[in-house]
C-alpha cells in the first residue's frame, strides 16, 4: 500500500537513518588517501571515484527526480554516476583516470544533492501522486549501506600505502589468534572430518515476506513462501581458515575432480591456488586484513568464492546448504515456531555477532555464542555471508519495483547464487530474515564463506 503521507516522526526517523548511512559512506571514503580515489582495485569494477558520485546520484535519480519531479541541476553527473553494478559492454574497463571529474567537483555535486534530498525528507516539496515514500527512502538508505559494504571489498584490495587506518579502529588487532593450528584447542574451528554437526528435524522454512506485513524489503524478498525441509545435518560453525588450509595442502586446487567444468576453467585461467584473502611466502601463510598483513588466523572463517566453497564441499563428500536449509537452521525452532533472527526477535545488538560495520575483519568462529540459533547453530548472521547451493531466482508473486526494475531481475540469469547471513560490514537493517544477497560463483572478493550440510 503506497504511503505518500509521512508523519513528522517518520520523517525524523528516516532523516536520522539517512544521516547515519551517509556517515558510513563518508567513513569509507575517509580511509582513502586522496590519490587512491582514482584507483581501480578490482579489474572488472569502476574506479573508486565513481562510487563517490554514485551513492548521491542514485538518491538524486530515485528521490529528487523520479519521486519529487524536480529538474536536474547537473545532468552530466546524474548520468555519469548512475549505473554501478559493473561497467557495461563486455571485456574489462580501461578508461584512463583523467576521464573522471575532479574530486572537488564531485563533492560539491554531492553536497547539493544531499541538501535537496533533505528537503524532500522534511516535506518541503510535494511528491508525485501515489509515491510510496517510506519504501523509496528505505531503498535509498539500504542502497547506500550496501555500497558501504561493497566499497569495503573494493578498498580491501588496495595496497596498504593507499589507506589511512581510522585511529579509533578496534579491528587493528589481528583477526583471531594468529598462527594457531586448526582445532588445536579442540575449539570451534574443528578438525577436518570431525566438525561439530547439528541435526535439524524436518519442518517448515518460511522464505520471503507477505506484502501485507508492511515491512520494507527489496523486490526479491516478496512474496512469502513456505518450504518443507526434510531433516538434515548442518555444521555448527563456519569453515575456518585452518580447516580450509587442509584442503589447500591436500592439493584440492590442483585436483580436477573437485571442480565443475566452468569453475575448473576459471581456476586454471586465473591460476588460482588459494583463497584471494590469503598470501603465501616460503610456505608461510598470511591473511590480507583490511589494514595489515597478519599471520593467517586459523580460527577465523575462510572467505572464498562459491566455486572454491563447492570444491571444498566435494572434497569432503558434503554439500553447501540450500537456501531453505539455511532458513531452517537459522530461524526455525524445535517447537515449530520461526524467529526473525537466529537468537530470537530482539533487534541486532553487538553481543549477537560481528556485523553492523564495527570491525573491518572477521573474528574467530564461535566468538558470539549469544547469536546461536534455537537449534544451537553458531553465527548464521554476521562474520561473513554464507554461500548456499541455491541459484538466485524470484519467489512466486515477484514483482520488480517500478523505480528500480533491474535490482533483482537483471540477475535472474541462472548464473548467481544466494548468500545469506551477513558480514562484519553488513548494516544491522539488512540482517532481517528475508534479506537475500547474490553473487556469481567466481567472484572472490566478497566477505563470504560457508558451512556444510550432509553426512
Ligand atoms: Fe548502486
PDB file of C-alpha atoms and ligand atoms in Angstrom, residues 50-51 54-55 58 81-85 143-144 146-147 404, ligand 1:
ATOM      1  CA  UNK A  50      32.659   6.533  -9.483  1.00  0.00           C
ATOM      2  CA  UNK A  51      31.173   5.337  -6.179  1.00  0.00           C
ATOM      3  CA  UNK A  54      27.148   7.150  -7.412  1.00  0.00           C
ATOM      4  CA  UNK A  55      25.597   6.955  -3.941  1.00  0.00           C
ATOM      5  CA  UNK A  58      21.250   7.292  -7.033  1.00  0.00           C
ATOM      6  CA  UNK A  81      27.300   8.249 -11.842  1.00  0.00           C
ATOM      7  CA  UNK A  82      24.009   6.441 -12.440  1.00  0.00           C
ATOM      8  CA  UNK A  83      24.953   2.798 -13.033  1.00  0.00           C
ATOM      9  CA  UNK A  84      27.013   0.951 -10.531  1.00  0.00           C
ATOM     10  CA  UNK A  85      26.890  -2.795 -10.904  1.00  0.00           C
ATOM     11  CA  UNK A 143      21.315   1.099  -1.328  1.00  0.00           C
ATOM     12  CA  UNK A 144      23.828   3.402   0.340  1.00  0.00           C
ATOM     13  CA  UNK A 146      25.072  -1.874   0.560  1.00  0.00           C
ATOM     14  CA  UNK A 147      27.665   0.315  -1.131  1.00  0.00           C
ATOM     15  CA  UNK A 404      14.352   0.109  -9.815  1.00  0.00           C
TER      16      UNK A 404
HETATM   17 FE1  LIG B   1      24.383   1.209  -6.756  1.00  0.00          FE
END
